[in-house]
Coordinates of C-alpha atoms and ligand atoms in Angstrom, one line a residue:
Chain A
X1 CA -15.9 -26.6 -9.6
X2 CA -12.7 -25.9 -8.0
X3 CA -9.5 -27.9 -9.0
X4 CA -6.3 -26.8 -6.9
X5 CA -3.1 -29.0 -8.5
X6 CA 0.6 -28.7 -6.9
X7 CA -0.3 -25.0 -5.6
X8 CA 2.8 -23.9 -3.6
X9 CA 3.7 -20.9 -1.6
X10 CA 6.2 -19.2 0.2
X11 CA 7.4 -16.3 1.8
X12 CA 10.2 -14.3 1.7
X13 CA 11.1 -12.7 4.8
X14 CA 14.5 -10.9 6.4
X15 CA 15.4 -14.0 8.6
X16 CA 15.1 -16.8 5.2
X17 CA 12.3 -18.4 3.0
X18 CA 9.2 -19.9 4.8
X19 CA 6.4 -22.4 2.8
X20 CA 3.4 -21.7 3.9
X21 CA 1.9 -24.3 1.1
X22 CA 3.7 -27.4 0.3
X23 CA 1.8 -29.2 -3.1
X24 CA -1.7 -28.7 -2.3
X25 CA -3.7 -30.7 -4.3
X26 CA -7.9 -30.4 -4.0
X27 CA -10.7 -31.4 -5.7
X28 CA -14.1 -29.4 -4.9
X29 CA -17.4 -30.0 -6.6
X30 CA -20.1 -27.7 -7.1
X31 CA -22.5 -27.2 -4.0
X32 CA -19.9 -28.6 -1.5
X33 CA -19.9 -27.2 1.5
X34 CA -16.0 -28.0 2.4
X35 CA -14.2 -27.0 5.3
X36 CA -10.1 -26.8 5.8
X37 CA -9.0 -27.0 9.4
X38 CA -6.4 -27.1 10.9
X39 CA -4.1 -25.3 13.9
X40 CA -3.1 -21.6 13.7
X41 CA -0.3 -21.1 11.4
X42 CA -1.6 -24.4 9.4
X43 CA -1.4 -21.9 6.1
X44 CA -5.1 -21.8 5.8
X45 CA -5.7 -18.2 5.1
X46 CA -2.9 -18.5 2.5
X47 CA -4.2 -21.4 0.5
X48 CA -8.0 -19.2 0.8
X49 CA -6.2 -15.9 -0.4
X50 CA -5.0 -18.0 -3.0
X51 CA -8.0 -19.0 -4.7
X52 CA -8.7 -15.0 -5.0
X53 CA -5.4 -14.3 -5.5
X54 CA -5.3 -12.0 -2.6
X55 CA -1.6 -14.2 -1.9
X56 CA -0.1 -15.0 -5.4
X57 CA 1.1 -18.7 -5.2
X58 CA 4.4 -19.3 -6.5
X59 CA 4.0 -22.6 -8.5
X60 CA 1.0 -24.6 -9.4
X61 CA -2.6 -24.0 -10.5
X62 CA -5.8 -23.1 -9.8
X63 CA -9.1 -23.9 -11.5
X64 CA -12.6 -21.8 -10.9
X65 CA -15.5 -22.9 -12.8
X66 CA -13.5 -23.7 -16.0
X67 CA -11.6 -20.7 -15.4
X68 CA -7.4 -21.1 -14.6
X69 CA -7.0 -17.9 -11.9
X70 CA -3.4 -18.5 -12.1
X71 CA -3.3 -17.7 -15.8
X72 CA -5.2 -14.3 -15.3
X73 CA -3.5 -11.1 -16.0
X74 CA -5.0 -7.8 -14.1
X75 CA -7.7 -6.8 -15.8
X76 CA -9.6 -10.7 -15.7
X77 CA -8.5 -11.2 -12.5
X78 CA -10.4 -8.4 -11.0
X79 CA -13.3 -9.7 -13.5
X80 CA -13.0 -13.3 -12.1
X81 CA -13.2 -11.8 -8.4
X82 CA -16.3 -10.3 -8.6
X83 CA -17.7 -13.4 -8.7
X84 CA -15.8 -15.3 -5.8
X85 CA -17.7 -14.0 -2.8
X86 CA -15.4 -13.4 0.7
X87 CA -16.0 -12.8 3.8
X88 CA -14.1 -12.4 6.6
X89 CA -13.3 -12.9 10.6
X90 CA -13.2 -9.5 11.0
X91 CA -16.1 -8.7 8.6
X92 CA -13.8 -5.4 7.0
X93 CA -17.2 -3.8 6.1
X94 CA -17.5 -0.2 5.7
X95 CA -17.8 2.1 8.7
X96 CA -18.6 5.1 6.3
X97 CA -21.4 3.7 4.4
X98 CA -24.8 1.9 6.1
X99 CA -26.0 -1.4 5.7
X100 CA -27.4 -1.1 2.4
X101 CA -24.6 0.9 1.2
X102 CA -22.3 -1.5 2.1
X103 CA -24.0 -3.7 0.6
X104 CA -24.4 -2.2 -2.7
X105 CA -20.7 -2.0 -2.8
X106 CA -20.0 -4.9 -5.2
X107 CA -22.8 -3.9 -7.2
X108 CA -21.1 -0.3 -7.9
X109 CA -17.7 -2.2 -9.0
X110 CA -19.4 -3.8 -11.1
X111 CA -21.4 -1.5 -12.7
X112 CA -25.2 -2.4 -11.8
X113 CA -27.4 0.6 -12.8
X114 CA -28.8 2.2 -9.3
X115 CA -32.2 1.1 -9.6
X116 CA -31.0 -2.4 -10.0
X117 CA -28.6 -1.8 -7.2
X118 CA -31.5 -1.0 -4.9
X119 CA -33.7 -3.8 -5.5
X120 CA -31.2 -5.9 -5.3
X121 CA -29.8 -4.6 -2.1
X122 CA -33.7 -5.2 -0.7
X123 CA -33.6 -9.1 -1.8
X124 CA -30.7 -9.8 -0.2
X125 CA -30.7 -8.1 3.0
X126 CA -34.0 -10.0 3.1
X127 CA -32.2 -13.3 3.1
X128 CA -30.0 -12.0 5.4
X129 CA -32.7 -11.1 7.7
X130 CA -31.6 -7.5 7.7
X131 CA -34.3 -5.5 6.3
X132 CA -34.8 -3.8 9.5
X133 CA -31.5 -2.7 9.5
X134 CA -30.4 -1.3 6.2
X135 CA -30.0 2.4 7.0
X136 CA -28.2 1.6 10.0
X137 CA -24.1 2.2 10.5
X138 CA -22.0 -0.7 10.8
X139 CA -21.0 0.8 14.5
X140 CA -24.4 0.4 15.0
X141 CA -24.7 -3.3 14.7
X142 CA -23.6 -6.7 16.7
X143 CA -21.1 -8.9 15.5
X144 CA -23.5 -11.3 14.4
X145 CA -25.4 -9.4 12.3
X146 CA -22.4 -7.0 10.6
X147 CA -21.3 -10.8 9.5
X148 CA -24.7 -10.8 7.8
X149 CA -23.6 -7.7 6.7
X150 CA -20.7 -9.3 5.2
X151 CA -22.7 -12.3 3.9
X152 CA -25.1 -10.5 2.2
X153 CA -22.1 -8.4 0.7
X154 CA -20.3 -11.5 -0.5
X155 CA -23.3 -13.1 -2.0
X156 CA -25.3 -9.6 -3.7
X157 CA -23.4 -10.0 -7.4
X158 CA -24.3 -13.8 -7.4
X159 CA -20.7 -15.6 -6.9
X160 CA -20.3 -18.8 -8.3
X161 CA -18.1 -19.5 -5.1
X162 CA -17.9 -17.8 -1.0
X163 CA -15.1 -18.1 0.4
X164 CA -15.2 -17.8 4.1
X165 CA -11.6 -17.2 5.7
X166 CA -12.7 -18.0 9.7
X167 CA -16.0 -16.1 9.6
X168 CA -17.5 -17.3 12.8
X169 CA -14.2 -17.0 14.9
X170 CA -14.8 -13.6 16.0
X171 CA -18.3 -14.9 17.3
X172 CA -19.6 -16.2 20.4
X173 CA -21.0 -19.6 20.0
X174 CA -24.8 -19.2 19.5
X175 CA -24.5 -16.4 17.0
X176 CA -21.6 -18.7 15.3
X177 CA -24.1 -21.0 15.4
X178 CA -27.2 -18.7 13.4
X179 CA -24.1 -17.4 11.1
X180 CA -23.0 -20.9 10.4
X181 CA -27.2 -21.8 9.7
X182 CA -27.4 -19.0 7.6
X183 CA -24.6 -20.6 5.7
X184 CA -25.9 -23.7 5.2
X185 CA -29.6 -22.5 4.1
X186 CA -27.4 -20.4 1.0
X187 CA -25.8 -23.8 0.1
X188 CA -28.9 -25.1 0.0
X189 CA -31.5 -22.8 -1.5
X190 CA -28.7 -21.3 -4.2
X191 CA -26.9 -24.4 -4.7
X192 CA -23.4 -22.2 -3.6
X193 CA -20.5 -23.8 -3.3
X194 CA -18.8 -22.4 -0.1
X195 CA -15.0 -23.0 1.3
X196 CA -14.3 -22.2 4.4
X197 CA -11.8 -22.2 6.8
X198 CA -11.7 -22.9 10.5
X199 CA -9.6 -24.0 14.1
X200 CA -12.7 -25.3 15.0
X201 CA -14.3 -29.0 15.1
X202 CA -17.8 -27.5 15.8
X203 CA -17.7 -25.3 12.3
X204 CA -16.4 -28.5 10.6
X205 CA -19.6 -30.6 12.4
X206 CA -21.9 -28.6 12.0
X207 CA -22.2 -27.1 8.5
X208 CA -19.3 -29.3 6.0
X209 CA -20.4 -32.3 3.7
X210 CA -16.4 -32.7 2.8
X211 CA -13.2 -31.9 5.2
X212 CA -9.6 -31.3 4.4
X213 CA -7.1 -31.3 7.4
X214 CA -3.7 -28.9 6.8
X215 CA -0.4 -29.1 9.0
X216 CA 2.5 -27.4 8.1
X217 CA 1.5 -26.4 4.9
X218 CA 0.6 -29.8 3.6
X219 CA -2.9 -31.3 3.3
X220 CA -2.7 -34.2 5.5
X221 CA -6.3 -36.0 5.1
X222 CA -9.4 -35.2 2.5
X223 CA -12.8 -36.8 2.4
X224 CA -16.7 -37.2 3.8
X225 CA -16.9 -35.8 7.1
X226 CA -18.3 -38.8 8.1
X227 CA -15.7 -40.8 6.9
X228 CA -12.7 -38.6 7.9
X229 CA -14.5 -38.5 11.5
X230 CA -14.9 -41.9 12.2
X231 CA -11.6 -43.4 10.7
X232 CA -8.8 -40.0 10.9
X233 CA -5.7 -41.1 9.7
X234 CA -4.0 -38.3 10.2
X235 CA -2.1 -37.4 14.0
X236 CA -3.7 -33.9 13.5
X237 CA -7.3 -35.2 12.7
X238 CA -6.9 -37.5 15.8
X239 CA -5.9 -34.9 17.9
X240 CA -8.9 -32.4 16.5
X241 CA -11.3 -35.2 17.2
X242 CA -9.8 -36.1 20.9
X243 CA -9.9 -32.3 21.9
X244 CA -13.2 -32.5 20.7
X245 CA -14.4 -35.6 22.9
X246 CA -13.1 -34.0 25.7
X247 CA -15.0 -31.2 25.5
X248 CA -18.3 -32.9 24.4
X249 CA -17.1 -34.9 28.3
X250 CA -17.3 -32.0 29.6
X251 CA -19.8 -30.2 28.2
X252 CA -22.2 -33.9 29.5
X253 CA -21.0 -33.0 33.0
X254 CA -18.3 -35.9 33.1
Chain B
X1 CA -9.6 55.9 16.6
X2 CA -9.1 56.6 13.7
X3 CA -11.2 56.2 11.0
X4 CA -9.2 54.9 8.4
X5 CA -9.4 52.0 10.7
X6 CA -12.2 49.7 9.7
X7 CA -11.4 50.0 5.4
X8 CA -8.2 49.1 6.1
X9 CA -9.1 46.1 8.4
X10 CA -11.6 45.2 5.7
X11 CA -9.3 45.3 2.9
X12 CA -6.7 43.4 4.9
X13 CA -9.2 40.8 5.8
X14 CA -10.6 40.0 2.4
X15 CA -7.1 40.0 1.2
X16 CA -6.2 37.6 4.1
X17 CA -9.2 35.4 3.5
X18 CA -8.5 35.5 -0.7
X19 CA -4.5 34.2 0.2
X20 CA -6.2 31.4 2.5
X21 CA -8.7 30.1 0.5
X22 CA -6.7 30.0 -3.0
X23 CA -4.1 28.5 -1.7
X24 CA -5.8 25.7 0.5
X25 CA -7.6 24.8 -2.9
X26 CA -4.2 24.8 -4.6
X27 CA -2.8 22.9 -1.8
X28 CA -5.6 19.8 -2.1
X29 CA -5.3 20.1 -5.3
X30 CA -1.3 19.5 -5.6
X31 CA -1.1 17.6 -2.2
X32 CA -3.9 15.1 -2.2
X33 CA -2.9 13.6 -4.8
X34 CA 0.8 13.2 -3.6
X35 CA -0.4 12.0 -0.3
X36 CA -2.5 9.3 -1.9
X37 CA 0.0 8.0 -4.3
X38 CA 2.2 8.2 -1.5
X39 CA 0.1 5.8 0.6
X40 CA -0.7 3.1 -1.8
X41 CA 2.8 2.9 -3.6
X42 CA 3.8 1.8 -0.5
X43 CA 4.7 -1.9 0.2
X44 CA 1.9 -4.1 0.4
X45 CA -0.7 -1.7 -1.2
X46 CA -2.8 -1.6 -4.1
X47 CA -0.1 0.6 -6.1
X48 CA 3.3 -1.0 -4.4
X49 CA 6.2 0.4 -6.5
X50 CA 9.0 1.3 -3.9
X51 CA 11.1 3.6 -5.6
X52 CA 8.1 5.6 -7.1
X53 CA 7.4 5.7 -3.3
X54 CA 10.9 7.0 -2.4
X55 CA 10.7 9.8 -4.8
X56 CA 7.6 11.0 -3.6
X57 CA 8.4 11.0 -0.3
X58 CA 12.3 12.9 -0.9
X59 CA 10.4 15.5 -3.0
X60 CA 8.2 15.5 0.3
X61 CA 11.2 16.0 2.7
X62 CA 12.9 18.1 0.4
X63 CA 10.1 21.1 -0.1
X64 CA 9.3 20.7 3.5
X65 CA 12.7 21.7 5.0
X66 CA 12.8 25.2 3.0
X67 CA 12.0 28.1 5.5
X68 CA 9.2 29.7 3.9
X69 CA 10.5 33.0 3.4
X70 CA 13.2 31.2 1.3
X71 CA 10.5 29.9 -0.4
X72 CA 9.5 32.9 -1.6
X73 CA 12.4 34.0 -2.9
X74 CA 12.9 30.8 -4.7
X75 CA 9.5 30.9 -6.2
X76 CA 9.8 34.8 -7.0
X77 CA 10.2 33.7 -10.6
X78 CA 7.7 31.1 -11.0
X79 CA 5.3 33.8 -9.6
X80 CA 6.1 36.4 -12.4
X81 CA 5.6 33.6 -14.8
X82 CA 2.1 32.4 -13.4
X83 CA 1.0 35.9 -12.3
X84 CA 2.6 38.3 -14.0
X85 CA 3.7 40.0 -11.1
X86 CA 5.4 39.2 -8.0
X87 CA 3.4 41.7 -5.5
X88 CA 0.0 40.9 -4.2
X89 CA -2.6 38.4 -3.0
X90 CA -2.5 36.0 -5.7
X91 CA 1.1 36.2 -6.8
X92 CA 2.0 35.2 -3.1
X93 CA -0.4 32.3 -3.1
X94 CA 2.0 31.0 -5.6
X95 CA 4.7 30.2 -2.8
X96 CA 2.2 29.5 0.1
X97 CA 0.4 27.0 -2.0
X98 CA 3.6 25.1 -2.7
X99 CA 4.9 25.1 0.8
X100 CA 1.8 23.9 1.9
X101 CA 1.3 21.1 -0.8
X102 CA 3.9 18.6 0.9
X103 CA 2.3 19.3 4.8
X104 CA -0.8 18.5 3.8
X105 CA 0.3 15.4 1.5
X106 CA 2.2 14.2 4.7
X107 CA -1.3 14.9 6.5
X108 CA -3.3 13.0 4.5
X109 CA -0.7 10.5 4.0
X110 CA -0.9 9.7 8.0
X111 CA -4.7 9.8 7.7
X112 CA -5.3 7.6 4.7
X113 CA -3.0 5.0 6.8
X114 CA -5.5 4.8 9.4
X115 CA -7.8 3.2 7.0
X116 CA -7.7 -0.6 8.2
X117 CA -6.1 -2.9 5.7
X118 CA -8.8 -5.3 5.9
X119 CA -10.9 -3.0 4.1
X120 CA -8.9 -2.4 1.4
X121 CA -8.3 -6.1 1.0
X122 CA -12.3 -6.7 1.0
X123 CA -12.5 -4.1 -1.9
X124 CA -9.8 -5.7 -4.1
X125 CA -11.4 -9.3 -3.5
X126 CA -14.7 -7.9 -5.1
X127 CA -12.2 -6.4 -8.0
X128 CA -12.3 -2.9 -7.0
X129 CA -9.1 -1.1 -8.9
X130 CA -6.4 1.1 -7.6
X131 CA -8.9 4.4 -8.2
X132 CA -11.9 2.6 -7.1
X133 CA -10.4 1.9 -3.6
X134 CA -8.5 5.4 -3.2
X135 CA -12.0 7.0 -4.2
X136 CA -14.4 4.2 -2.4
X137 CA -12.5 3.1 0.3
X138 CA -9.6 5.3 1.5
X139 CA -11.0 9.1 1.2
X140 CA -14.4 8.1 2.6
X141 CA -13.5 6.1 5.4
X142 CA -10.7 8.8 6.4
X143 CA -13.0 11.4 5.7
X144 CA -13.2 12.8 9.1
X145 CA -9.4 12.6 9.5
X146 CA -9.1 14.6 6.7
X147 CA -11.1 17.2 7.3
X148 CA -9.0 17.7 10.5
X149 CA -6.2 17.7 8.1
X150 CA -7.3 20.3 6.1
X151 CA -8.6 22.3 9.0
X152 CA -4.6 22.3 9.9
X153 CA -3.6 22.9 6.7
X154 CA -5.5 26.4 6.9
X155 CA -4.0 27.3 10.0
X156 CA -0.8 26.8 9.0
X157 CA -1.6 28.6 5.7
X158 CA -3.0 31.4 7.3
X159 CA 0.7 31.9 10.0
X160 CA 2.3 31.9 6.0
X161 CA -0.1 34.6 5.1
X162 CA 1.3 37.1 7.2
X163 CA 5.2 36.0 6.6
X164 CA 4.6 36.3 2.7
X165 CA 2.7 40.0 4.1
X166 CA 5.6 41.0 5.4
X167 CA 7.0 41.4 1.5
X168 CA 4.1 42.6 -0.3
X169 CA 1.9 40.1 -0.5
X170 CA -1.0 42.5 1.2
X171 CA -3.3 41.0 4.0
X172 CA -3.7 41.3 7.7
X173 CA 0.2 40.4 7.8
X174 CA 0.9 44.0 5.8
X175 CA -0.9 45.9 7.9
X176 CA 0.3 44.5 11.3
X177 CA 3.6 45.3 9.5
X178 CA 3.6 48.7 7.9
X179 CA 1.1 50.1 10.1
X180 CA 0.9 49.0 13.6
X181 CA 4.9 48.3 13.5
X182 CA 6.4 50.9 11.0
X183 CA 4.0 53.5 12.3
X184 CA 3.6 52.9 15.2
X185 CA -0.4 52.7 15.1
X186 CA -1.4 50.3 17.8
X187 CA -4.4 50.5 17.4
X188 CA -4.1 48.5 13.9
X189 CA -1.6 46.1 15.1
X190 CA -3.9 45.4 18.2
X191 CA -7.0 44.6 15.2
X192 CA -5.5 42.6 13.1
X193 CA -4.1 40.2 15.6
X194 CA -7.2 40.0 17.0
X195 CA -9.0 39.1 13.7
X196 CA -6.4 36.4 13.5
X197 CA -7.0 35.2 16.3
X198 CA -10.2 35.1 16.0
X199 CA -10.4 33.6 12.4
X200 CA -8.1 31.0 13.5
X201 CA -10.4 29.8 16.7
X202 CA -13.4 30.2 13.7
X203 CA -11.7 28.0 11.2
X204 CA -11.2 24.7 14.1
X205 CA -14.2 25.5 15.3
X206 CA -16.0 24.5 12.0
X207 CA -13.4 21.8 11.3
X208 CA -14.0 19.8 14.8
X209 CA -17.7 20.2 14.2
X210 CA -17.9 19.0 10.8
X211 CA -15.4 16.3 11.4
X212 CA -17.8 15.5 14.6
X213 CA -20.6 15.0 11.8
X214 CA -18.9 12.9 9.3
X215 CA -17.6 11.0 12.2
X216 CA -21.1 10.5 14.4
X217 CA -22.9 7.7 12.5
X218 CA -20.0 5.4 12.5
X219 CA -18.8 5.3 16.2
X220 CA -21.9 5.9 18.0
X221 CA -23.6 2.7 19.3
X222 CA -27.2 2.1 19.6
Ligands
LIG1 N1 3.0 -12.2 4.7 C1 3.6 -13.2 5.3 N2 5.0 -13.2 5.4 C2 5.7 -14.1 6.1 N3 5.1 -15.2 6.6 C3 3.7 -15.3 6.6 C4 2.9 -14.3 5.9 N4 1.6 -14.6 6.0 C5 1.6 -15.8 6.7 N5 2.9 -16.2 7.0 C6 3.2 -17.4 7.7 O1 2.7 -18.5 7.0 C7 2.1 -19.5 7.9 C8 0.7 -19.8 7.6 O2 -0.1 -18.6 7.9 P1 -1.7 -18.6 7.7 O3 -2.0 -19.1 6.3 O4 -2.2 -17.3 8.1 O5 -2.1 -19.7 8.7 P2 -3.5 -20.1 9.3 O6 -4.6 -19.3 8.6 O7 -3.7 -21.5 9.1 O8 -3.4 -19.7 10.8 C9 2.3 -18.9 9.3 O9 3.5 -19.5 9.9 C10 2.6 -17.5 9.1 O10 3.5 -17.0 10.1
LIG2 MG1 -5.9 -17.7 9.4

C-alpha cells in the first residue's frame, strides 16, 4: 500500500543544514494500522508530511497505492491528496463554517454536486456519532468531538490512506481513548489503512497491529507490536517500554 | 438661520456619501487583491515567490508615504483621462481611491495573517489550490477582521473626502471650506462637522455590530 525507500530530508536554516530524515525505508500494507513513535524532535511529523507532501523530501521515494507521490507535478499532487485523509493534533477545522460545513469541505474541492455533498455529510457524521451536532460551530464543541470533526473530515471523500499526525495528544486520556476506538472501528469496518504518529506507548498499545521506532531521524526498529514489545532491540524502544512499566507500577499502586 | 441651509447640507451630504462609497468599492477592489497576494507570496505560503512579495510590498510603502494632497496633484492627470474632468465628486474619487488602495491592502494583509497556519495547511492536504484557500479559507475565517478593516478604510476615506473638498471635489469638506470658513457662515461650518461626526460614529457603529455577528457563532461556547 505504502512503500517509503531511502526518503531523506533536511532543513536549511540560518545557523547550517539539519536532517530531519536519514534513509527511511518502510513497508506498509493495506489495512495496517501502523504507528511511528518516537521522542519529540524524532522527525515524525516530517516523515508524515512527507507522505502528503506537505514537507518535500529531498532524495528518495514514495509509493501510495501504486502511485509514486514523489514523481507528481502540481496539478496530480493535489489530485493524489484528496484521497490521503489527515488529521491533526490541533484539529485545524474551520471556525467559520459548522460541523457539517466543515465537513463538506473536501467534498467542495473536489467537486461533489450539493445534493451528494449533503447526504454524504449525513453518513458520516453518523459514523462519527455527530449527527446531533452538525449545525453547531466548532467553538461550540469539546476537543474530543471537534477531532470527530476532523475524522469525519479526513475520511468523507473516501481516502485510500488517514494519516494521523499526533491526533489524540491534545486529548485527555479517556477521550484519547474513544478517539483512538473510533479509529480502530474505521480500520476495521472500511478496511483503512491508517498511519499515525505518536510520543505515546498507550496509542501504540492500544490501537497499532505494526510499530516503527524513530530517533534522530533514522528508523531504529520495525515490526509486530507484539514482537517489537516483547523483544525491543532498540535503546529507544527499551526505554519507551521501561517508562511504560513504571507507569503501569504506578498506576497498580506500587 | 438661513434657509439656504438644509439644500446645501443635503447636496454636500450626498456628494460626501457618493466620494465614500465609490471609492471604498474602488479601494477593495484595487486593494484586496494586493493584500491577499501580499499574504500568500510570502515565505511559507501557498503562493511563496519572495521577490513578487517585495515588489508588492515597496509599491505598498511607496504610495502610502505620498501626502494626500500630493496625491492629488499627481493624479490630476490620470483623473482627466478617466473622468474627463478634474473637478467634482467622481473625478476626486480617482485620487482618494488610490491612496486608500495600499491602507486597506496593508489592512487586510495584517488580518488575513491572523488566519492560523494550520488551517491553511489542512486545506492544501485535501488539494485545495492557491484560489480555493484565499476564497475558502483566508477571507472567511478573517471575515470579521475584515469588516473592521473596511469599516477603517471608510473613516479614513471619509477625513480624505474633505482634503480633496478643499480643491473642488464638492462634499461636506467644500462647504466647511467656502462657506462656514470663506464666509464666515458658522452656522454651515457648525453642520457639516456635525454630520461628520456623526456619519463617522454611524459608519463603526454598523461595522462593530456586523463584525460582532460574523464573529458570534465561532467564539461563543455552549
Ligand atoms: N521547518 C523546519 N526548519 C528547520 N528545522 C525543522 C523544521 N521542521 C522541523 N525541524 C526540525 O526537525 C526535527 C524533527 O522535527 P519533527 O518532524 O517535527 O519531529 P517530531 O514530530 O518527531 O517531534 C526537529 O529537530 C525540528 O526542530
Ligand atoms: Mg510532531
Amino acid at each position: 500500500m505504502i512503500t517509503i525507500d531511502s526518503l531523506n530530508k533536511l532543513y536549511h536554516t540560518p545557523r547550517g543544514t539539519f536532517t530531519a530524515l536519514r534513509d527511511v525505508n518502510l513497508q506498509i500494507e493495506k489495512g495496517d494500522v501502523f504507528g511511528i513513535i518516537g521522542l519529540s524532535g524524532a522527525g515524525k511529523s516530517t516523515l508524515i508530511r512527507c507522505l502528503n507532501r506537505l514537507e518535500e523530501p529531498d532524495s528518495g521515494s514514495i509509493v501510495i497505492d501504486g502511485r509514486e507521490i514523489t514523481r507528481l507535478a502540481t496539478h496530480d499532487l493535489r489530485e493524489a491528496r484528496k484521497k490521503i485523509g489527515m488529521i491533526f493534533q490541533h484539529f485545524n477545522l474551520l471556525d467559520a463554517r459548522t460541523v457539517q460545513g466543515n465537513v463538506a469541505f473536501p467534498l467542495e474541492l473536489a467537486g461533489w454536486p450539493r445534493k451528494e455533498i449533503a447526504q454524504r455529510v449525513e453518513e458520516i457524521l453518523d459514523l462519527v456519532g455527530l449527527s446531533d451536532k452538525a449545525g453547531n460551530y466548532p467553538a461550540q464543541l469539546s476537543g474530543g468531538q471537534k477531532q470527530r470533526v476532523g475524522i469525519a473530515r479526513a475520511l468523507a471523500n473516501h481516502p485510500e490512506v488517514l494519516l494521523s499526525d499526533e491526533a489524540t495528544s491534545a486529548l485527555d486520556p479517556q477521550t484519547t481513548s474513544s478517539i483512538l476506538e473510533l479509529l480502530a472501528d474505521i480500520n476495521r469496518k472500511l478496511g483503512l489503512t491508517i498511519v499515525l504518529i505518536t510520543h505515546e506507548m498507550s496509542v501504540i498499545k492500544q490501537i497499532c497491529s505494526k510499530v516503527a521506532v524513530m530517533d534522530r531521524g533514522e528508523i531504529v526498529e520495525c515490526g509486530a507490536v507484539q514482537q517489537v514489545f516483547s523483544a525491543p532491540s532498540s535503546a529507544t524502544m527499551k526505554l519507551f517500554l521501561e517508562h511504560s512499566a513504571l507507569l503501569q507500577g504506578y498506576g497498580a499502586g506500587i | 438661520m438661513h434657509e439656504d441651509l438644509i439644500p446645501m447640507l443635503l447636496t454636500g451630504f450626498g456628494e460626501t456619501l457618493y466620494m465614500v462609497v465609490l471609492s471604498t468599492v474602488a479601494a477593495i477592489v484595487l486593494g484586496l487583491p494586493l493584500g491577499v497576494l501580499v499574504v500568500i507570496t510570502s515565505t511559507g505560503h501557498v503562493l511563496e515567490s519572495p521577490r513578487l512579495n517585495r515588489v508588492l510590498g515597496a509599491l505598498i510603502n511607496v504610495t502610502r508615504s505620498f501626502p494626500f494632497i500630493i496625491m492629488i496633484v499627481l493624479l490630476l492627470p490620470l483623473s482627466r483621462f478617466l473622468v474627463g474632468t478634474t473637478l467634482g465628486a467622481t473625478a476626486a474619487s480617482v485620487p482618494l481611491s488610490i491612496a486608500a488602495a495600499p491602507f486597506l491592502a496593508r489592512i487586510i494583509e495584517n488580518s488575513l495573517k491572523e488566519v492560523d497556519r494550520g488551517k491553511v495547511e489542512a486545506a492544501l492536504a485535501m488539494g485545495a489550490t492557491p484560489l480555493q484557500i484565499v476564497r475558502k479559507v483566508l477571507i472567511p475565517e478573517a471575515l470579521s477582521s475584515l469588516v473592521l478593516g473596511v469599516t477603517l478604510a471608510v473613516i479614513t476615506i471619509t477625513g480624505f473626502t474633505a482634503t480633496a473638498g478643499a480643491i473642488g471635489a464638492g462634499g461636506l469638506g467644500s462647504l466647511a471650506i467656502r462657506y462656514g470658513y470663506m464666509r464666515y457662515r458658522e452656522d454651515v461650518m457648525f453642520a457639516t462637522v456635525l454630520i461628520l461626526v456623526i456619519f463617522v460614529q454611524g459608519v463603526q457603529w454598523s461595522g462593530d455590530r456586523l463584525a460582532r455577528r460574523i464573529n458570534r457563532n465561532q467564539h461563543r461556547l455552549g
